[in-house]
Each structure stands twice: as structure tokens, then as C-alpha cells.
């Protein structure tokens, strides 16, 4: 039997994916484990291997087209396995489970099953289509069809024997099923009872036509959304629509942290590499922010949570996601157990994750989940901003640029390096006072950074 090649689910939230490119062509001989194609999700590009050895045929997955998860994109036939007329004959001879609407008769006393009547309309309301491409002998148990066509027909409630196949040797193919569905008479749904009180319709975004009418023709270029951008847009709309965001902002003085960072980097041991001798680590301010956020969550464990409708998920470790800008979007690789890791470990791990994120080589487990996130736009000179929470997180910390500001100390005006941070919280899980407690713990870690070393 041929082996189905499907579009796999490589992301927890993945509903569709796109084949960015095929590495083999239809009719090619492949071995199990050979790379067949590359798929693009909103997070990464991943290579998909052949599940079996044989000949790649019935390729339906097109490059650059959204494909549902689990949908077949091709079939692999074993070397020497019948295909075409011979395969059709063998399929007709093999016992086949009855399709919807094809068999309703029970065995007679002699055990024979009378042929199913094809004169009745299919249960789905799809039209009965008579063969038009010459006479094709039909098995009483089913029509000649590709495995994909059989599955689609079964899902749509189509009687295969009523379909005129346009494939090789009169075989029913996917296009025939699509045509039958397109020509079907829509079924009328029963009228729903009138609501007691008519609710106001939900506001809808402007349509494409409404947007384009606002601009002179020829004054713009249309750039189709890729899968990453569409998924990012969908998730952001869901997050802002379903999570009640609450925001808290405060300032942190950085002088002690910057001094400690300089000392630690100067004390870094040297290691030999292909490029020569390099420091074993080089700490950034963001590395120390990650550590401070992780320790703050452990100091305020009630804020280290995720919301579900049935229960509060209380996490035992701080897994900190870090927003990384990549071409066409962003991704949030995660530092697992950041509360337990040293600053040097966090720094080196973050550099590796960011590098592989930009080349879209992260594994799903390296960016899925997490208990909080950090988004830093300080390198762009942004003073402060508010970030959107990424479910299942209940918090995200937006970090602004460090800059010299005038501060009052002991009644005197002093100059200090200060950065503003804004904590976004899911108000269902983290109330205002709890969020303030978490942000206060973070501020103490930043302004007394020696605590991150013990």
C-alpha cells in the first residue's frame, strides 16, 4: 500500500503551513529519511523527511500555498508497487470499507452483498455525476480513485462511483472531487430561533477593497503576507482581544549593574577557538535583565503563573522568553530554568538561540511555552513602551534604553544611568498589587546586582 506524506504539526499553535520548496520532484525515487520538502511556519523553517522508501507520486502540496496540518501532500509507492491501471485494478479487487452513502444493503442469506444503488442522491446533497469519458468498469465496492480522492470523497459524503474520473485510466483524482463539491447544491440550514434580544454585531476590520480605495491606483505595491506575518497578526489580535492587559511602569538605576558587568567581563577566562583566543563569555545588560526577571519571579511565585479557565497554573521554575527580531517578524526563544543558571550560561545560551533564530533553525521546544518574556528595544533608543503578552504567559517586561538622567538623592540632584521598564500583566492571573510586587523585586535585583551572583 502507498504511504501517505502529510504536512506535520511542528508548532503547538500551528493550524496551517506552507511548503517553501520541494527538494525532490514527482516520480523521483526516495529513501526513508531523505529530505522531501521544507515547510515554513511563523517560527521556523523545517525540513521534512520521507517516511518510507519508494517512488514519490500524487504530489498535491504546492509551494507557497497554505496547507492544513495533517493534509496529504504526496504519496510514496513502494518500488515495483502497481500504479495507474494496475493499481486501480488491485484497489478494486481489494476489500474496501463502504463510503458514505455507497452501501446500505445487508448480506443476503447466501452471504452475497447486492450492488449498492447509485440512483439515489448522496446524503450530502452533492449532485450525482455520470461518467463521460468512455466506459470504465466499476467494482461494486467502489470507483477507481487515488487514495487522496477517496479520503476527500469520504469526508464530503460523495459517492465515488457517481464521479467521472479525469485522471489516468479514468481514475478519480482530487480535482474531480473538488469539482463535485463546487457544483453541489448548498444545503439550507434550518432557521435558527429568533434571539430574545438582538445583540450588536461585532465590529469588523476594513476589507481589502475598503483600504485600497483610500489610495490612488498605482501609488502602492501589494506585498502578499507570508505565513509568519499572518500567524503573528492572528496571535496578536487573539492576545489583545482575550487577555485583559494591565500596565505598570517604573525606573531602575543602572550604575551598580554597569559597574558589575564591566568587572565580570574583565574577569572572563580566555578560551581557544578557530578564530583565536576569545573570552569565555561577554555579558550584556539584557543578559542581566533576564536573570533579574527570573529571580524576581521566584521571589514572587504567585506571579509566576498562567491562566486557564479551570485553574491557575503555578510554575516551579522561571522560563524566560526573549523577543528576537528576525527578517519578516519576531520569535521568542526561551531560556529554561533561568533562575538556576549563571549569568555566563545565560549569556552564551542567548547568543546561540538568537543566532539560530535569525537563521530559522530553532526547534519547536526552544520557543514554545515559557512562563514570562522580555522585550528590549533599548538598543533603538526607545525610552519606554508596552508589550503584548504572549500566551500562555501572564507577564511580559518591556525594557527601554538606559540613559543619564537627573535624580534626587538625599535632597541633592545627581546624575545616574536610568532605564524605564513596563510590565504588562494578564489581569486575570496577576492583579495590580501582585504585579507591583513583582516589578519591585525586579528593581531590587537590577539596583543590587550582586544578588544575582549568589
Short mmCIF file of C-alpha atoms in Angstrom, two decimals:
data_model
loop_
_atom_site.label_atom_id
_atom_site.label_comp_id
_atom_site.label_asym_id
_atom_site.label_seq_id
_atom_site.Cartn_x
_atom_site.Cartn_y
_atom_site.Cartn_z
CA UNK A 1 0.00 0.00 0.00
CA UNK A 2 1.26 3.52 -0.73
CA UNK A 3 2.45 5.61 2.21
CA UNK A 4 0.81 8.98 2.76
CA UNK A 5 3.06 12.03 3.19
CA UNK A 6 1.31 14.66 5.29
CA UNK A 7 2.05 18.20 6.40
CA UNK A 8 3.15 17.63 10.01
CA UNK A 9 2.32 19.79 13.02
CA UNK A 10 5.62 21.26 14.20
CA UNK A 11 4.21 24.06 16.34
CA UNK A 12 1.72 23.87 19.20
CA UNK A 13 -0.45 26.59 17.65
CA UNK A 14 0.10 25.59 14.04
CA UNK A 15 -3.11 25.18 12.02
CA UNK A 16 -1.68 25.61 8.54
CA UNK A 17 1.76 25.69 6.98
CA UNK A 18 3.40 26.42 3.66
CA UNK A 19 5.81 24.32 1.66
CA UNK A 20 8.57 26.79 0.90
CA UNK A 21 10.30 24.41 -1.52
CA UNK A 22 10.41 20.79 -2.67
CA UNK A 23 13.82 19.10 -2.79
CA UNK A 24 12.60 16.23 -5.00
CA UNK A 25 10.26 16.08 -7.97
CA UNK A 26 7.28 13.86 -8.62
CA UNK A 27 8.36 10.46 -9.90
CA UNK A 28 11.71 10.56 -8.10
CA UNK A 29 12.98 7.55 -6.17
CA UNK A 30 13.43 8.42 -2.49
CA UNK A 31 14.77 6.60 0.54
CA UNK A 32 13.34 6.74 4.03
CA UNK A 33 14.93 9.71 5.79
CA UNK A 34 15.64 11.68 2.60
CA UNK A 35 14.60 15.33 2.84
CA UNK A 36 11.44 15.79 0.75
CA UNK A 37 10.49 19.41 1.35
CA UNK A 38 10.86 22.39 3.64
CA UNK A 39 7.89 23.90 5.45
CA UNK A 40 7.54 27.42 6.74
CA UNK A 41 5.73 28.27 9.97
CA UNK A 42 5.54 31.57 11.78
CA UNK A 43 8.53 30.48 13.87
CA UNK A 44 10.94 28.46 11.78
CA UNK A 45 11.71 26.67 8.53
CA UNK A 46 11.95 22.90 8.96
CA UNK A 47 12.97 20.08 6.63
CA UNK A 48 10.60 17.12 6.41
CA UNK A 49 11.95 13.63 5.74
CA UNK A 50 10.45 10.80 3.70
CA UNK A 51 8.51 8.38 5.95
CA UNK A 52 9.27 5.43 3.65
CA UNK A 53 11.31 4.39 0.62
CA UNK A 54 9.83 4.26 -2.86
CA UNK A 55 8.61 6.49 -5.68
CA UNK A 56 7.13 9.93 -4.91
CA UNK A 57 3.80 10.33 -6.73
CA UNK A 58 0.45 12.13 -6.43
CA UNK A 59 2.14 15.36 -5.29
CA UNK A 60 -0.64 17.78 -4.32
CA UNK A 61 1.20 20.11 -1.94
CA UNK A 62 2.13 23.28 -3.82
CA UNK A 63 4.86 25.69 -2.81
CA UNK A 64 3.74 28.93 -1.17
CA UNK A 65 0.16 27.79 -0.55
CA UNK A 66 -1.45 27.47 2.90
CA UNK A 67 -2.00 23.77 3.66
CA UNK A 68 -3.93 22.45 6.70
CA UNK A 69 -1.97 20.45 9.24
CA UNK A 70 -2.38 16.72 8.58
CA UNK A 71 -3.37 17.17 4.95
CA UNK A 72 -1.65 14.82 2.48
CA UNK A 73 0.86 16.49 0.19
CA UNK A 74 2.11 13.40 -1.68
CA UNK A 75 2.21 9.59 -1.66
CA UNK A 76 5.16 7.20 -1.73
CA UNK A 77 4.68 3.98 -3.68
CA UNK A 78 6.95 1.04 -2.95
CA UNK A 79 9.42 0.12 -5.67
CA UNK A 80 7.53 -2.18 -8.02
CA UNK A 81 4.14 -1.40 -6.49
CA UNK A 82 1.39 -1.09 -9.06
CA UNK A 83 0.40 2.41 -10.12
CA UNK A 84 -2.03 3.59 -12.75
CA UNK A 85 -4.26 0.93 -14.38
CA UNK A 86 -2.71 -1.98 -12.48
CA UNK A 87 -3.05 -0.18 -9.16
CA UNK A 88 -6.65 0.68 -9.95
CA UNK A 89 -7.48 -2.93 -10.71
CA UNK A 90 -5.85 -4.09 -7.48
CA UNK A 91 -7.70 -1.47 -5.48
CA UNK A 92 -10.98 -2.55 -7.00
CA UNK A 93 -10.26 -6.18 -6.12
CA UNK A 94 -9.25 -5.39 -2.54
CA UNK A 95 -11.91 -5.18 0.17
CA UNK A 96 -12.76 -1.55 0.83
CA UNK A 97 -14.73 -0.07 3.67
CA UNK A 98 -18.01 1.31 2.27
CA UNK A 99 -18.04 5.04 1.65
CA UNK A 100 -20.80 7.27 2.94
CA UNK A 101 -23.98 6.57 1.00
CA UNK A 102 -22.42 3.80 -1.14
CA UNK A 103 -23.62 0.68 0.70
CA UNK A 104 -26.77 0.30 2.71
CA UNK A 105 -27.76 -3.24 1.71
CA UNK A 106 -27.28 -6.13 4.11
CA UNK A 107 -25.90 -9.54 3.05
CA UNK A 108 -28.48 -11.95 1.64
CA UNK A 109 -28.96 -15.39 3.08
CA UNK A 110 -26.29 -16.70 0.73
CA UNK A 111 -23.83 -14.17 2.10
CA UNK A 112 -23.65 -12.07 -1.11
CA UNK A 113 -23.91 -8.34 -0.93
CA UNK A 114 -26.04 -6.86 -3.71
CA UNK A 115 -24.56 -3.87 -5.56
CA UNK A 116 -25.44 -0.54 -3.98
CA UNK A 117 -27.89 1.58 -5.90
CA UNK A 118 -26.35 4.71 -7.34
CA UNK A 119 -29.61 6.30 -8.38
CA UNK A 120 -30.26 7.88 -5.02
CA UNK A 121 -28.80 11.31 -4.32
CA UNK A 122 -25.84 11.35 -1.91
CA UNK A 123 -26.61 12.23 1.69
CA UNK A 124 -24.52 15.38 1.42
CA UNK A 125 -26.73 16.89 -1.25
CA UNK A 126 -23.95 16.71 -3.85
CA UNK A 127 -25.11 16.02 -7.41
CA UNK A 128 -24.89 12.59 -8.96
CA UNK A 129 -22.40 12.81 -11.83
CA UNK A 130 -22.43 10.21 -14.59
CA UNK A 131 -19.24 9.05 -16.35
CA UNK A 132 -18.49 10.96 -19.54
CA UNK A 133 -15.06 9.61 -20.52
CA UNK A 134 -15.97 6.29 -22.06
CA UNK A 135 -16.98 3.15 -20.26
CA UNK A 136 -14.95 2.27 -17.20
CA UNK A 137 -15.68 -0.98 -15.47
CA UNK A 138 -16.65 -0.34 -11.87
CA UNK A 139 -16.22 -2.57 -8.89
CA UNK A 140 -19.43 -2.93 -6.90
CA UNK A 141 -17.45 -1.83 -3.85
CA UNK A 142 -16.02 1.42 -5.17
CA UNK A 143 -14.73 3.53 -8.03
CA UNK A 144 -11.18 3.83 -9.23
CA UNK A 145 -9.61 6.71 -7.29
CA UNK A 146 -6.40 7.91 -5.77
CA UNK A 147 -6.10 7.47 -2.00
CA UNK A 148 -6.38 11.24 -1.56
CA UNK A 149 -9.56 11.38 -3.66
CA UNK A 150 -11.07 8.54 -1.63
CA UNK A 151 -10.42 10.35 1.63
CA UNK A 152 -11.81 13.66 0.37
CA UNK A 153 -14.88 11.91 -1.02
CA UNK A 154 -15.48 10.16 2.28
CA UNK A 155 -15.23 13.43 4.19
CA UNK A 156 -17.61 15.20 1.79
CA UNK A 157 -20.11 12.32 1.59
CA UNK A 158 -19.59 11.84 -2.14
CA UNK A 159 -20.35 8.54 -3.90
CA UNK A 160 -17.20 7.86 -5.91
CA UNK A 161 -18.96 5.71 -8.49
CA UNK A 162 -21.00 8.76 -9.48
CA UNK A 163 -17.86 10.74 -10.35
CA UNK A 164 -16.32 10.76 -13.83
CA UNK A 165 -12.59 10.37 -13.30
CA UNK A 166 -10.28 12.59 -15.31
CA UNK A 167 -7.03 11.01 -14.11
CA UNK A 168 -5.00 8.29 -15.84
CA UNK A 169 -7.19 5.35 -16.96
CA UNK A 170 -10.32 7.18 -15.80
CA UNK A 171 -9.10 7.37 -12.23
CA UNK A 172 -10.88 9.81 -9.89
CA UNK A 173 -8.39 12.41 -8.66
CA UNK A 174 -8.54 15.32 -6.22
CA UNK A 175 -9.60 17.78 -8.93
CA UNK A 176 -12.68 15.66 -9.68
CA UNK A 177 -13.74 15.74 -6.03
CA UNK A 178 -13.14 19.50 -5.84
CA UNK A 179 -15.30 19.97 -8.94
CA UNK A 180 -18.10 17.86 -7.48
CA UNK A 181 -18.05 19.87 -4.26
CA UNK A 182 -18.03 23.17 -6.16
CA UNK A 183 -21.05 22.13 -8.24
CA UNK A 184 -23.03 20.87 -5.26
CA UNK A 185 -26.33 22.47 -4.33
CA UNK A 186 -25.88 24.14 -0.96
CA UNK A 187 -27.89 22.64 1.82
CA UNK A 188 -30.18 25.08 3.58
CA UNK A 189 -29.63 25.17 7.32
CA UNK A 190 -32.74 25.20 9.49
CA UNK A 191 -33.74 28.68 10.52
CA UNK A 192 -32.48 29.47 13.98
CA UNK A 193 -35.00 30.72 16.52
CA UNK A 194 -35.03 34.47 16.89
CA UNK A 195 -32.98 35.73 19.80
CA UNK A 196 -34.85 37.37 22.63
CA UNK A 197 -32.64 40.44 22.38
CA UNK A 198 -30.74 41.28 19.21
CA UNK A 199 -27.08 41.76 20.07
CA UNK A 200 -24.99 44.36 18.30
CA UNK A 201 -22.78 42.87 15.58
CA UNK A 202 -19.09 42.66 16.40
CA UNK A 203 -17.05 45.35 14.68
CA UNK A 204 -15.22 44.14 11.60
CA UNK A 205 -11.90 45.41 10.26
CA UNK A 206 -11.84 47.23 6.95
CA UNK A 207 -11.87 44.92 3.95
CA UNK A 208 -9.05 44.89 1.41
CA UNK A 209 -11.20 46.80 -1.08
CA UNK A 210 -12.12 49.44 1.50
CA UNK A 211 -8.45 50.02 2.31
CA UNK A 212 -7.28 50.14 -1.31
CA UNK A 213 -10.00 52.62 -2.29
CA UNK A 214 -8.34 55.16 0.01
CA UNK A 215 -5.20 55.27 -2.14
CA UNK A 216 -4.68 56.30 -5.75
CA UNK A 217 -4.18 53.40 -8.12
CA UNK A 218 -0.52 52.95 -8.94
CA UNK A 219 0.65 54.71 -5.77
CA UNK A 220 1.38 51.50 -3.90
CA UNK A 221 2.71 47.97 -4.25
CA UNK A 222 0.91 44.92 -2.85
CA UNK A 223 3.21 42.52 -0.99
CA UNK A 224 1.33 39.32 -0.05
CA UNK A 225 1.59 38.23 3.58
CA UNK A 226 3.78 35.23 4.22
CA UNK A 227 2.78 32.55 6.71
CA UNK A 228 4.85 34.12 9.50
CA UNK A 229 3.23 37.54 9.20
CA UNK A 230 -0.30 36.09 9.04
CA UNK A 231 0.29 33.97 12.14
CA UNK A 232 1.83 36.86 14.08
CA UNK A 233 -1.16 39.04 13.19
CA UNK A 234 -3.64 36.36 14.24
CA UNK A 235 -1.93 35.70 17.57
CA UNK A 236 -1.61 39.40 18.43
CA UNK A 237 -5.29 40.00 17.71
CA UNK A 238 -6.20 37.00 19.86
CA UNK A 239 -3.92 38.17 22.69
CA UNK A 240 -5.25 41.73 22.77
CA UNK A 241 -8.86 40.55 22.36
CA UNK A 242 -8.86 37.84 25.03
CA UNK A 243 -6.28 38.98 27.63
CA UNK A 244 -7.14 41.97 29.86
CA UNK A 245 -3.80 43.80 29.82
CA UNK A 246 -2.73 45.85 32.85
CA UNK A 247 0.42 48.00 32.78
CA UNK A 248 2.93 49.06 35.44
CA UNK A 249 5.99 51.27 34.83
CA UNK A 250 8.96 52.24 36.97
CA UNK A 251 12.57 53.40 36.63
CA UNK A 252 15.67 51.39 37.57
CA UNK A 253 19.10 52.87 38.24
CA UNK A 254 21.84 51.02 36.35
CA UNK A 255 25.13 52.33 37.73
CA UNK A 256 25.80 49.39 40.05
CA UNK A 257 24.80 46.89 37.36
CA UNK A 258 27.00 48.51 34.72
CA UNK A 259 29.96 48.51 37.09
CA UNK A 260 29.48 44.83 37.96
CA UNK A 261 29.08 43.93 34.29
CA UNK A 262 32.40 45.62 33.49
CA UNK A 263 34.15 43.73 36.30
CA UNK A 264 32.70 40.35 35.29
CA UNK A 265 33.58 40.79 31.62
CA UNK A 266 37.12 41.81 32.53
CA UNK A 267 37.45 38.66 34.65
CA UNK A 268 36.19 36.32 31.92
CA UNK A 269 38.61 33.46 31.24
CA UNK A 270 40.01 33.08 27.74
CA UNK A 271 39.28 30.05 25.57
CA UNK A 272 40.91 28.96 22.33
CA UNK A 273 38.76 28.73 19.19
CA UNK A 274 39.29 28.54 15.44
CA UNK A 275 39.23 32.34 15.41
CA UNK A 276 41.88 32.55 18.11
CA UNK A 277 41.57 33.30 21.80
CA UNK A 278 38.25 34.79 22.85
CA UNK A 279 36.58 35.49 26.22
CA UNK A 280 34.51 32.58 27.56
CA UNK A 281 31.57 34.97 27.88
CA UNK A 282 30.64 38.59 27.30
CA UNK A 283 27.71 39.77 29.38
CA UNK A 284 25.17 42.25 28.05
CA UNK A 285 22.72 44.32 30.06
CA UNK A 286 19.93 42.20 28.61
CA UNK A 287 21.55 39.01 29.97
CA UNK A 288 21.37 40.55 33.44
CA UNK A 289 17.77 41.68 32.85
CA UNK A 290 16.83 38.07 32.02
CA UNK A 291 18.43 36.81 35.22
CA UNK A 292 16.83 39.57 37.31
CA UNK A 293 13.37 38.80 35.89
CA UNK A 294 13.80 35.10 36.61
CA UNK A 295 14.86 35.72 40.20
CA UNK A 296 12.02 38.20 40.70
CA UNK A 297 9.51 35.56 39.63
CA UNK A 298 10.95 33.11 42.15
CA UNK A 299 10.75 35.80 44.84
CA UNK A 300 7.09 36.47 43.94
CA UNK A 301 5.89 32.96 42.99
CA UNK A 302 2.21 33.91 42.70
CA UNK A 303 3.12 35.98 39.64
CA UNK A 304 4.89 33.04 38.01
CA UNK A 305 1.63 31.70 36.65
CA UNK A 306 -0.51 31.01 33.60
CA UNK A 307 -4.27 31.42 33.34
CA UNK A 308 -6.66 28.66 32.29
CA UNK A 309 -10.45 28.73 32.61
CA UNK A 310 -10.42 25.89 35.14
CA UNK A 311 -7.31 26.59 37.23
CA UNK A 312 -4.27 28.76 37.81
CA UNK A 313 -1.06 27.13 36.58
CA UNK A 314 1.67 27.85 39.16
CA UNK A 315 5.14 27.28 37.68
CA UNK A 316 8.04 25.90 39.70
CA UNK A 317 10.77 27.43 37.55
CA UNK A 318 11.27 30.66 35.62
CA UNK A 319 11.49 30.02 31.88
CA UNK A 320 12.16 33.40 30.31
CA UNK A 321 11.37 34.05 26.65
CA UNK A 322 13.38 36.77 24.93
CA UNK A 323 11.98 38.57 21.89
CA UNK A 324 14.37 38.37 18.92
CA UNK A 325 13.79 40.32 15.72
CA UNK A 326 14.17 38.25 12.56
CA UNK A 327 13.51 39.09 8.89
CA UNK A 328 9.76 39.41 8.43
CA UNK A 329 8.79 39.17 12.09
CA UNK A 330 9.98 38.11 15.52
CA UNK A 331 10.40 34.98 17.62
CA UNK A 332 10.79 34.36 21.34
CA UNK A 333 13.38 31.69 22.17
CA UNK A 334 13.30 30.58 25.80
CA UNK A 335 15.99 30.38 28.48
CA UNK A 336 14.76 27.40 30.51
CA UNK A 337 15.30 27.45 34.29
CA UNK A 338 16.87 30.89 34.04
CA UNK A 339 16.56 31.23 37.82
CA UNK A 340 19.09 28.40 38.25
CA UNK A 341 21.61 29.42 35.59
CA UNK A 342 24.67 31.63 35.94
CA UNK A 343 24.95 34.90 34.06
CA UNK A 344 27.66 33.46 31.81
CA UNK A 345 25.48 30.45 30.93
CA UNK A 346 22.51 32.69 30.16
CA UNK A 347 24.71 34.95 28.01
CA UNK A 348 26.19 32.15 25.90
CA UNK A 349 22.86 30.33 25.56
CA UNK A 350 21.12 33.53 24.49
CA UNK A 351 23.73 34.23 21.79
CA UNK A 352 23.28 30.72 20.40
CA UNK A 353 19.47 30.91 20.44
CA UNK A 354 19.42 34.35 18.81
CA UNK A 355 21.82 33.24 16.06
CA UNK A 356 19.77 30.16 15.22
CA UNK A 357 16.53 32.14 15.47
CA UNK A 358 17.72 34.55 12.78
CA UNK A 359 18.61 31.64 10.51
CA UNK A 360 15.26 30.00 11.40
CA UNK A 361 16.87 26.85 12.75
CA UNK A 362 15.23 26.72 16.18
CA UNK A 363 13.46 23.57 17.31
CA UNK A 364 9.82 23.94 18.45
CA UNK A 365 10.71 23.11 22.05
CA UNK A 366 13.14 26.04 22.04
CA UNK A 367 10.43 28.66 21.52
CA UNK A 368 7.19 27.08 22.76
CA UNK A 369 5.92 27.62 26.29
CA UNK A 370 7.80 29.67 28.85
CA UNK A 371 6.49 31.45 31.94
CA UNK A 372 7.29 35.08 31.06
CA UNK A 373 9.06 37.13 28.40
CA UNK A 374 11.38 40.10 28.00
CA UNK A 375 11.26 42.54 25.07
CA UNK A 376 14.12 45.03 24.87
CA UNK A 377 14.05 47.98 22.45
CA UNK A 378 16.67 49.96 24.32
CA UNK A 379 19.24 49.46 21.57
CA UNK A 380 16.95 51.53 19.31
CA UNK A 381 16.86 54.42 21.78
CA UNK A 382 13.26 53.72 22.82
CA UNK A 383 12.67 55.20 26.27
CA UNK A 384 9.61 53.17 27.23
CA UNK A 385 6.85 51.11 25.64
CA UNK A 386 4.28 48.44 26.49
CA UNK A 387 4.49 44.92 25.04
CA UNK A 388 1.70 42.49 24.18
CA UNK A 389 1.50 39.37 26.34
CA UNK A 390 2.27 36.13 24.53
CA UNK A 391 0.02 33.29 25.84
CA UNK A 392 0.42 31.19 27.93
CA UNK A 393 2.47 33.85 29.73
CA UNK A 394 0.78 36.10 32.29
CA UNK A 395 3.51 38.77 32.13
CA UNK A 396 5.94 40.41 29.74
CA UNK A 397 8.58 43.01 30.59
CA UNK A 398 9.25 45.84 28.12
CA UNK A 399 12.75 47.30 28.59
CA UNK A 400 13.71 50.79 27.44
CA UNK A 401 17.07 52.43 26.84
CA UNK A 402 19.47 53.24 29.63
CA UNK A 403 20.27 56.94 29.71
CA UNK A 404 21.70 59.54 32.02
CA UNK A 405 19.01 61.38 33.97
CA UNK A 406 18.88 63.78 36.85
CA UNK A 407 17.76 62.04 40.06
CA UNK A 408 17.31 63.32 43.59
CA UNK A 409 19.37 61.57 46.29
CA UNK A 410 19.43 62.78 49.88
CA UNK A 411 17.99 66.09 48.82
CA UNK A 412 20.59 66.66 46.11
CA UNK A 413 20.33 66.37 42.35
CA UNK A 414 22.65 63.70 40.96
CA UNK A 415 23.23 62.22 37.51
CA UNK A 416 22.52 58.49 37.19
CA UNK A 417 22.12 55.92 34.43
CA UNK A 418 18.43 55.03 34.43
CA UNK A 419 16.20 52.75 32.35
CA UNK A 420 12.41 52.60 32.32
CA UNK A 421 10.63 49.24 32.29
CA UNK A 422 6.94 48.47 31.80
CA UNK A 423 5.36 45.24 33.00
CA UNK A 424 2.27 44.05 31.10
CA UNK A 425 0.20 41.58 33.12
CA UNK A 426 -2.77 39.35 32.43
CA UNK A 427 -5.15 40.87 34.98
CA UNK A 428 -6.98 37.56 35.32
CA UNK A 429 -3.85 35.97 36.79
CA UNK A 430 -1.81 38.89 38.15
CA UNK A 431 -3.61 41.69 39.97
CA UNK A 432 -2.21 45.20 40.16
CA UNK A 433 -0.70 44.81 43.64
CA UNK A 434 0.89 41.47 42.73
CA UNK A 435 2.32 42.97 39.55
CA UNK A 436 3.73 45.88 41.55
CA UNK A 437 5.36 43.42 43.96
CA UNK A 438 6.96 41.56 41.05
CA UNK A 439 8.24 44.76 39.45
CA UNK A 440 9.60 45.92 42.80
CA UNK A 441 11.53 42.65 43.18
CA UNK A 442 12.95 43.13 39.68
CA UNK A 443 14.06 46.68 40.52
CA UNK A 444 15.87 45.47 43.64
CA UNK A 445 17.76 42.86 41.59
CA UNK A 446 18.81 45.44 39.00
CA UNK A 447 19.91 48.04 41.54
CA UNK A 448 21.63 45.47 43.79
CA UNK A 449 23.06 43.13 41.15
CA UNK A 450 25.41 41.23 43.46
CA UNK A 451 22.33 39.24 44.48
CA UNK A 452 22.34 37.65 41.02
CA UNK A 453 25.71 36.04 41.73
CA UNK A 454 24.69 34.03 44.79
#
